[in-house]
Amino acid sequence: MPEPARHEPNGRAAITAGAPGPIAPPSSEPFAAPIAAPKSPTPPTRAAGGVGTPTPRTGGVGSSPARPEAEAKVNGAFDYASDLSFPGMLWGHTLRSPHPRARLRSIDTAAARAIPGVEAVLTAADVPGKLHYGLIEDDQPVLSLGEVNYEGEPVAIVAAATLDLARRAAERIEVDYELLEPRCDPEEAVEAGDFFRYQPVRLGDPESQVPAAVVAREYVVGMQDQAPLGPESGAAVPTADGGVELHVATQWVHSDLEQIAPCLGLEPDRIHMAIAGIGGAFGAREDLSVQVHMAMLALATGRPVKMMYDRAESFWGHVHRHPARMRYEHAADADGKLLYVKARIVLDGGAYASTTEAVVGNAASLAVGPYEVEHVSVDAWGARTNNPPCGAMRGFGGVQTCFAYESQMDALAEALGLSPVEFRRRNAVAQGSKLITGQVVDAYDPDRADNGKPFSPLADMLGRFKDLPVPAVPAGRDIVDLPGGTGNTTHGEGVRRGVGYGVGLKNVCYSEGFDDYSTAGVRLELVDGQTVAFVHTAAAEVGQGHWSLQTQIVRTELDVDRVELLPNDTKAGSAGSSSASRQSYMTGGAVKAACEAVRELLQDHDLADGPVEATRVFRHRATKPMDPVTGQGESHVQLALCVHRATVDVDIELGLVKVVDLTCVQDVGKIMNPVALEGQIHGGSAQGLGLAVMEEMITEQGRVRNASFTDYLIPTILDMPPMRLRIVENADPESPYGLRGAGEPPTLSSTPAIVAAIRDATGLALTQIPVRPEHLTAHLGRQP
Amino acid sequence: MRVEMRIDGETAAADIDRPGESLLSTLRDRLGLYGTKNACEQGECGSCTVLLDGDPVCSCLVATAQCEGREVKTVVGAVPRPVRDAFIACGAVQCGFCTPGLLVSVADLLDREDDPSDAVIREALAGNLCRCTGYEKIIDAVHAAAEAMAGAPPVRAADATEATP
C-alpha cells in the first residue's frame, strides 16, 4: 500500500498512557513554551525502547488518570477519521434518493463519468458481492436495487479528485424515479402486519384486578438524533494482494468486517480494518455508513478513497432513535401498590431493520421500569415504514418507555394523593423481586436488608435526595437568568418553578441469549530495563474513556507503571461494540482476565528471559431469549439504576423552559474512574435534556425537514444546568470489580424528570416529547 | 488566486480556485492543518473556531479570500498551556472533536476576563456545541485554567510564541 501522506493514522500508532496527575501548577512563565505547529501530528508514539517519562504507579482502578489520548486531543493532533489523508487519495461521495419511496426506472451515469477528474461512478450493478447488509438482518441494500425506501437511501457513489468535484458529478447522475406513495404511519404498518418484531409480555391477569385508581394516557416520543460532532468518515486503501485496508470511525469493527466482506466479495482476511479516531458515537456508528462504499470505490479505482459526510448528510447517513407512540394504563390499589400495567408500544423502525429487533426487546422487557407489579400485558412492535431507519442510540429502547412509565407513575401518585417519591418507593424492586419478564433481581448483596425487608437499591437512592435540597429561587435575579435568557422580553411575571423526578432502569451488555464476548491480549516485557505492558483489543474509544480504563485495570492487576495500547483493529479478537454500556464490563473484564493469566505465568517466569503474554476471551453469564408469547425469560445480564430530580423555571405565558438544576443519584456498582464517570453522567443527562425540550428530527411524509444544526437543536452550555451527583456503589458480585455499566442510565431518567418538573410548574399533562413552547401555550389559545 | 496569511505564527500561502472557499477548507484540505475541526460548516457548532486578527470566528464562515495578510491562530497557536492542561485534568475532553474550537474560545475568554463567573463562561461558550460532556467539566476547566493563569503576565499565548526565541 502507499505510504500515508503525512502521518500514521491513529489506528497504527500505539497510544501511550499519559502521566496521570493533577493540573500542573502554574510555572513562572506559563506562556513561555512556544506551541509549535505539529510537523507530524501523530499521537505520542513510544515504540518499544522509546522515550517517555515513566508514569508514576498511580492511575489504577478508582483513580482518574489523564486520558492516554488527551494530549493529542488538546493539541489538535488527534487524528479523527475525517483527518485522514493518503497520497493519490480520491474523495468519495454518495448520491442519495430525494424521495422516501420510489421505483428506479433507470440510472444514467454517463454525464457524471465524462467529467474530467471523476474516476468512478458506481451503482448497485457494480456491487462485487452480496447486495445487502445489516447488523441483525441483511436487508439494507449497499446501493438501491430497483426501489428506494427512505429519503436519503444511497443510490450511487462517485470517486473524484476532490470532494467538490465528486459532489458535482453526483448531481449529474440522471435517475428516473417513479414516485410511490410512502407509508409513514407506523400504526398503519403494524395493522398491515409490516413490522420487524412483535414482542408481548404477559404476566398474571390484569383484567381481573379491582383497582382504587387507574390512569390511562398516550405518550409520543419524537425521533432523536445522536448528533456526534465527528461526521461519518473513513478511508479505504487498496492493498497489493487485491484486498483493502479500511480506517473508519466505528463502534464495532468486527461486525463491520462481517458485513463488509461478503458485499465486497472478498474473504475477510483480505480486509484489514483499523478504528480511526472517533468523534463521538452514541449509537450512530453501530450500523455501516461509508464502509462498503469507500471500499468499492477504492477497489474500482485502485486508489485510496476517503469519504466524509457533511452535517446534512450525516442526518441521512445514520440511523436514529426510534420515535414512539405508547398507550399506557397503570392501576394501583388503595395502599399505593401497583396492581397492573397495560402497555401498547409502537416504535417506528423506518425502512430497514438495523437493530430494531433488539430495541423492541428492550422496550418490552423494561416496559414498566424498576417496579414490582404482578399483572402485566405489554405489546411492543417495531414497525417498518418509509421513514428514516432507526436503530441504536444511547438508551436503546429503554428511553421511550421510561418517559411513558415515569409519567404514569407521577399521574398515578397524584391520583392516589401520594408524593411521586413515596409512590415509587412503595413499588420499587428489591433484592429477589421479579421483573415483568420473570427475571429475578439478584445482583445486590442478598444479606443486606432495609428495615428487615430485602434491600431495595432504588428505595435507598430515592431516600438520598433528602440531603440534596431543591435550589431556592434566587431573590432579585437577573433577567438573563429567566427562561429564554436575553430572548425573554418580560420581567419574569409568568415564571413558575417546578420539580420532578425520573427513574430509569437500563440493561447493560447484550441481552436475549446473544453470545456476548470480548477479547483482550496483554503482553508484559522488559523494555530497557523497564517493565511495560502492551494491551491489544478491538474496543472502540468513542470518547467514553475506555482507553484510560484499560490502562487503569492493567496498572492495578499487574502493578506496572507503563501501559501501551496497541491499535484497535481486526488483528485482535472481537471486543463487541462500544454500546449497551458494556465495554467496562466486557473489555474491562477481558483485560482483567488477560492480566490475571499473565500474573499466573509470571509465577514461573522471569521477565529477563523474555516477555509473557496471554489472550483471554471474556463472557458474561448467559442470558435467555424472551418467550415469543409471554415475554418471560431471564433476558438481561445486568441492570443499572439512575434517578434524576429536575428543577425548572417555566415562563407559562411564553412557553419557555429553563432547567435550573439536575440532581442525579446513580448506582454504578464500582467507581472505576471518578472523572470519566461524572462526565458520562453529565453527558447522558444532557442528551436526556435534549430529548425533553428540544431535540427532534421532524419528518413530513417521510421527508426530513431539519437536517442541520440550525434546525435540529442540541443543548448548548446555556441550556445545561449545574449538576449535583451522588454516586452509589452497590456492587454486582458477578461483574469485574462489581461495576455496573454507567453510560446509558442517565439518558433514560433525565428526560422524564425534566418533563415532570415542567408539569409541576404548569399543571399541564404534557404527554409528548420534546416539549415545545406551543405545547405550553396552546391552552392560552395562542397557537400559531 | 493566491492568498497569503500568517497561521500560528508562520507565513502560509494558499492557491484557491473558488472565490467562496472557506478558511476552514483552506486550513484542512489545502494546507493539511487538521487541528481545526469540521462538524457542521454552518457556523452553528463552533468546532472550527479560530482567532482571526485576535477575534474568534467560525472559520467555516470566513472566506479565505478575506484573509489576505491577516493573522490566523488555530488551536495550535492560540491556546495557553494552562488551558490545555486544565481541559485534560478536569475531564473536559471526551471524544475531543469540539475541543480545538472550545479551547480557542476559552483562550479568547481568558484573554478578556481573568476570573470569569459561570454566567460569563456560559455566555462566552454558547457558540461551541459539545455532545459528550454536558459542559460541566468544561466550566470546571475554565475556572481551573483561570486560577492557574492568575498572576501570570498579561501576555497572549500568541504573542509569547512570537517573542520567545
PDB file of C-alpha atoms in Angstrom, chain B residues 45-144:
ATOM      1  CA  CYS B  45     -21.219  24.261  16.334  1.00  0.00           C
ATOM      2  CA  GLY B  46     -18.050  26.281  16.889  1.00  0.00           C
ATOM      3  CA  SER B  47     -15.759  23.288  16.265  1.00  0.00           C
ATOM      4  CA  CYS B  48     -13.848  25.273  13.664  1.00  0.00           C
ATOM      5  CA  THR B  49     -13.300  28.356  15.830  1.00  0.00           C
ATOM      6  CA  VAL B  50     -10.015  30.189  15.194  1.00  0.00           C
ATOM      7  CA  LEU B  51      -8.746  33.634  16.055  1.00  0.00           C
ATOM      8  CA  LEU B  52      -8.686  35.970  13.066  1.00  0.00           C
ATOM      9  CA  ASP B  53      -6.611  39.006  13.943  1.00  0.00           C
ATOM     10  CA  GLY B  54      -7.374  38.113  17.535  1.00  0.00           C
ATOM     11  CA  ASP B  55     -11.132  37.748  17.200  1.00  0.00           C
ATOM     12  CA  PRO B  56     -12.819  34.366  17.493  1.00  0.00           C
ATOM     13  CA  VAL B  57     -14.598  33.377  14.280  1.00  0.00           C
ATOM     14  CA  CYS B  58     -16.094  30.246  12.808  1.00  0.00           C
ATOM     15  CA  SER B  59     -13.556  29.528  10.088  1.00  0.00           C
ATOM     16  CA  CYS B  60     -16.273  27.814   8.049  1.00  0.00           C
ATOM     17  CA  LEU B  61     -17.987  31.193   7.668  1.00  0.00           C
ATOM     18  CA  VAL B  62     -14.898  33.158   6.666  1.00  0.00           C
ATOM     19  CA  ALA B  63     -13.853  33.265   3.019  1.00  0.00           C
ATOM     20  CA  THR B  64     -10.161  32.597   2.591  1.00  0.00           C
ATOM     21  CA  ALA B  65     -10.118  35.440   0.094  1.00  0.00           C
ATOM     22  CA  GLN B  66     -10.843  37.771   3.024  1.00  0.00           C
ATOM     23  CA  CYS B  67      -7.766  36.607   4.890  1.00  0.00           C
ATOM     24  CA  GLU B  68      -5.014  38.153   2.765  1.00  0.00           C
ATOM     25  CA  GLY B  69      -2.321  39.467   5.091  1.00  0.00           C
ATOM     26  CA  ARG B  70      -4.237  38.512   8.203  1.00  0.00           C
ATOM     27  CA  GLU B  71      -3.246  36.606  11.301  1.00  0.00           C
ATOM     28  CA  VAL B  72      -4.915  33.249  11.943  1.00  0.00           C
ATOM     29  CA  LYS B  73      -4.449  31.395  15.202  1.00  0.00           C
ATOM     30  CA  THR B  74      -5.764  27.868  15.496  1.00  0.00           C
ATOM     31  CA  VAL B  75      -5.784  25.531  18.477  1.00  0.00           C
ATOM     32  CA  VAL B  76      -2.099  25.003  17.760  1.00  0.00           C
ATOM     33  CA  GLY B  77      -1.091  28.599  18.335  1.00  0.00           C
ATOM     34  CA  ALA B  78      -3.927  30.272  20.235  1.00  0.00           C
ATOM     35  CA  VAL B  79      -4.181  28.313  23.445  1.00  0.00           C
ATOM     36  CA  PRO B  80      -2.054  28.878  26.547  1.00  0.00           C
ATOM     37  CA  ARG B  81      -0.660  25.698  28.031  1.00  0.00           C
ATOM     38  CA  PRO B  82      -2.601  26.055  31.309  1.00  0.00           C
ATOM     39  CA  VAL B  83      -5.878  25.999  29.394  1.00  0.00           C
ATOM     40  CA  ARG B  84      -4.950  22.763  27.691  1.00  0.00           C
ATOM     41  CA  ASP B  85      -3.713  21.269  30.965  1.00  0.00           C
ATOM     42  CA  ALA B  86      -6.941  22.236  32.675  1.00  0.00           C
ATOM     43  CA  PHE B  87      -9.044  20.595  29.976  1.00  0.00           C
ATOM     44  CA  ILE B  88      -7.097  17.374  30.421  1.00  0.00           C
ATOM     45  CA  ALA B  89      -7.057  17.397  34.209  1.00  0.00           C
ATOM     46  CA  CYS B  90     -10.711  18.317  34.643  1.00  0.00           C
ATOM     47  CA  GLY B  91     -12.075  15.754  32.213  1.00  0.00           C
ATOM     48  CA  ALA B  92     -13.311  18.410  29.799  1.00  0.00           C
ATOM     49  CA  VAL B  93     -12.187  16.248  26.885  1.00  0.00           C
ATOM     50  CA  GLN B  94     -14.175  13.194  25.928  1.00  0.00           C
ATOM     51  CA  CYS B  95     -14.357  12.455  22.214  1.00  0.00           C
ATOM     52  CA  GLY B  96     -12.491  15.728  21.790  1.00  0.00           C
ATOM     53  CA  PHE B  97     -13.978  16.765  18.478  1.00  0.00           C
ATOM     54  CA  CYS B  98     -15.305  20.045  19.877  1.00  0.00           C
ATOM     55  CA  THR B  99     -12.142  20.560  21.928  1.00  0.00           C
ATOM     56  CA  PRO B 100      -9.991  22.578  19.493  1.00  0.00           C
ATOM     57  CA  GLY B 101     -12.777  25.086  18.903  1.00  0.00           C
ATOM     58  CA  LEU B 102     -13.633  25.252  22.578  1.00  0.00           C
ATOM     59  CA  LEU B 103     -10.014  25.782  23.554  1.00  0.00           C
ATOM     60  CA  VAL B 104      -9.746  28.719  21.169  1.00  0.00           C
ATOM     61  CA  SER B 105     -12.944  30.230  22.583  1.00  0.00           C
ATOM     62  CA  VAL B 106     -11.683  29.722  26.130  1.00  0.00           C
ATOM     63  CA  ALA B 107      -8.335  31.282  25.257  1.00  0.00           C
ATOM     64  CA  ASP B 108     -10.205  34.291  23.920  1.00  0.00           C
ATOM     65  CA  LEU B 109     -12.405  34.474  27.017  1.00  0.00           C
ATOM     66  CA  LEU B 110      -9.472  34.288  29.425  1.00  0.00           C
ATOM     67  CA  ASP B 111      -7.703  36.945  27.438  1.00  0.00           C
ATOM     68  CA  ARG B 112     -10.614  39.271  28.171  1.00  0.00           C
ATOM     69  CA  GLU B 113     -11.568  38.071  31.657  1.00  0.00           C
ATOM     70  CA  ASP B 114      -9.127  36.983  34.356  1.00  0.00           C
ATOM     71  CA  ASP B 115     -11.665  35.237  36.516  1.00  0.00           C
ATOM     72  CA  PRO B 116     -14.935  34.733  34.681  1.00  0.00           C
ATOM     73  CA  SER B 117     -18.071  33.693  36.556  1.00  0.00           C
ATOM     74  CA  ASP B 118     -20.117  30.664  35.497  1.00  0.00           C
ATOM     75  CA  ALA B 119     -22.576  33.003  33.783  1.00  0.00           C
ATOM     76  CA  VAL B 120     -19.831  34.707  31.801  1.00  0.00           C
ATOM     77  CA  ILE B 121     -18.313  31.362  30.844  1.00  0.00           C
ATOM     78  CA  ARG B 122     -21.667  30.081  29.658  1.00  0.00           C
ATOM     79  CA  GLU B 123     -22.276  33.179  27.581  1.00  0.00           C
ATOM     80  CA  ALA B 124     -18.798  33.053  26.059  1.00  0.00           C
ATOM     81  CA  LEU B 125     -19.002  29.368  25.131  1.00  0.00           C
ATOM     82  CA  ALA B 126     -22.623  29.302  23.983  1.00  0.00           C
ATOM     83  CA  GLY B 127     -21.453  29.025  20.384  1.00  0.00           C
ATOM     84  CA  ASN B 128     -19.463  25.851  20.958  1.00  0.00           C
ATOM     85  CA  LEU B 129     -21.503  22.664  20.922  1.00  0.00           C
ATOM     86  CA  CYS B 130     -20.271  19.663  22.854  1.00  0.00           C
ATOM     87  CA  ARG B 131     -22.226  16.417  22.611  1.00  0.00           C
ATOM     88  CA  CYS B 132     -20.283  14.398  25.188  1.00  0.00           C
ATOM     89  CA  THR B 133     -19.643  16.273  28.387  1.00  0.00           C
ATOM     90  CA  GLY B 134     -22.819  18.114  29.303  1.00  0.00           C
ATOM     91  CA  TYR B 135     -20.424  21.072  29.719  1.00  0.00           C
ATOM     92  CA  GLU B 136     -19.924  20.704  33.498  1.00  0.00           C
ATOM     93  CA  LYS B 137     -16.295  19.669  33.207  1.00  0.00           C
ATOM     94  CA  ILE B 138     -15.682  22.397  30.675  1.00  0.00           C
ATOM     95  CA  ILE B 139     -16.810  25.020  33.160  1.00  0.00           C
ATOM     96  CA  ASP B 140     -14.580  23.387  35.787  1.00  0.00           C
ATOM     97  CA  ALA B 141     -11.673  23.522  33.348  1.00  0.00           C
ATOM     98  CA  VAL B 142     -12.144  27.220  32.593  1.00  0.00           C
ATOM     99  CA  HIS B 143     -12.074  28.016  36.296  1.00  0.00           C
ATOM    100  CA  ALA B 144      -9.010  25.814  36.797  1.00  0.00           C
TER     101      ALA B 144
END
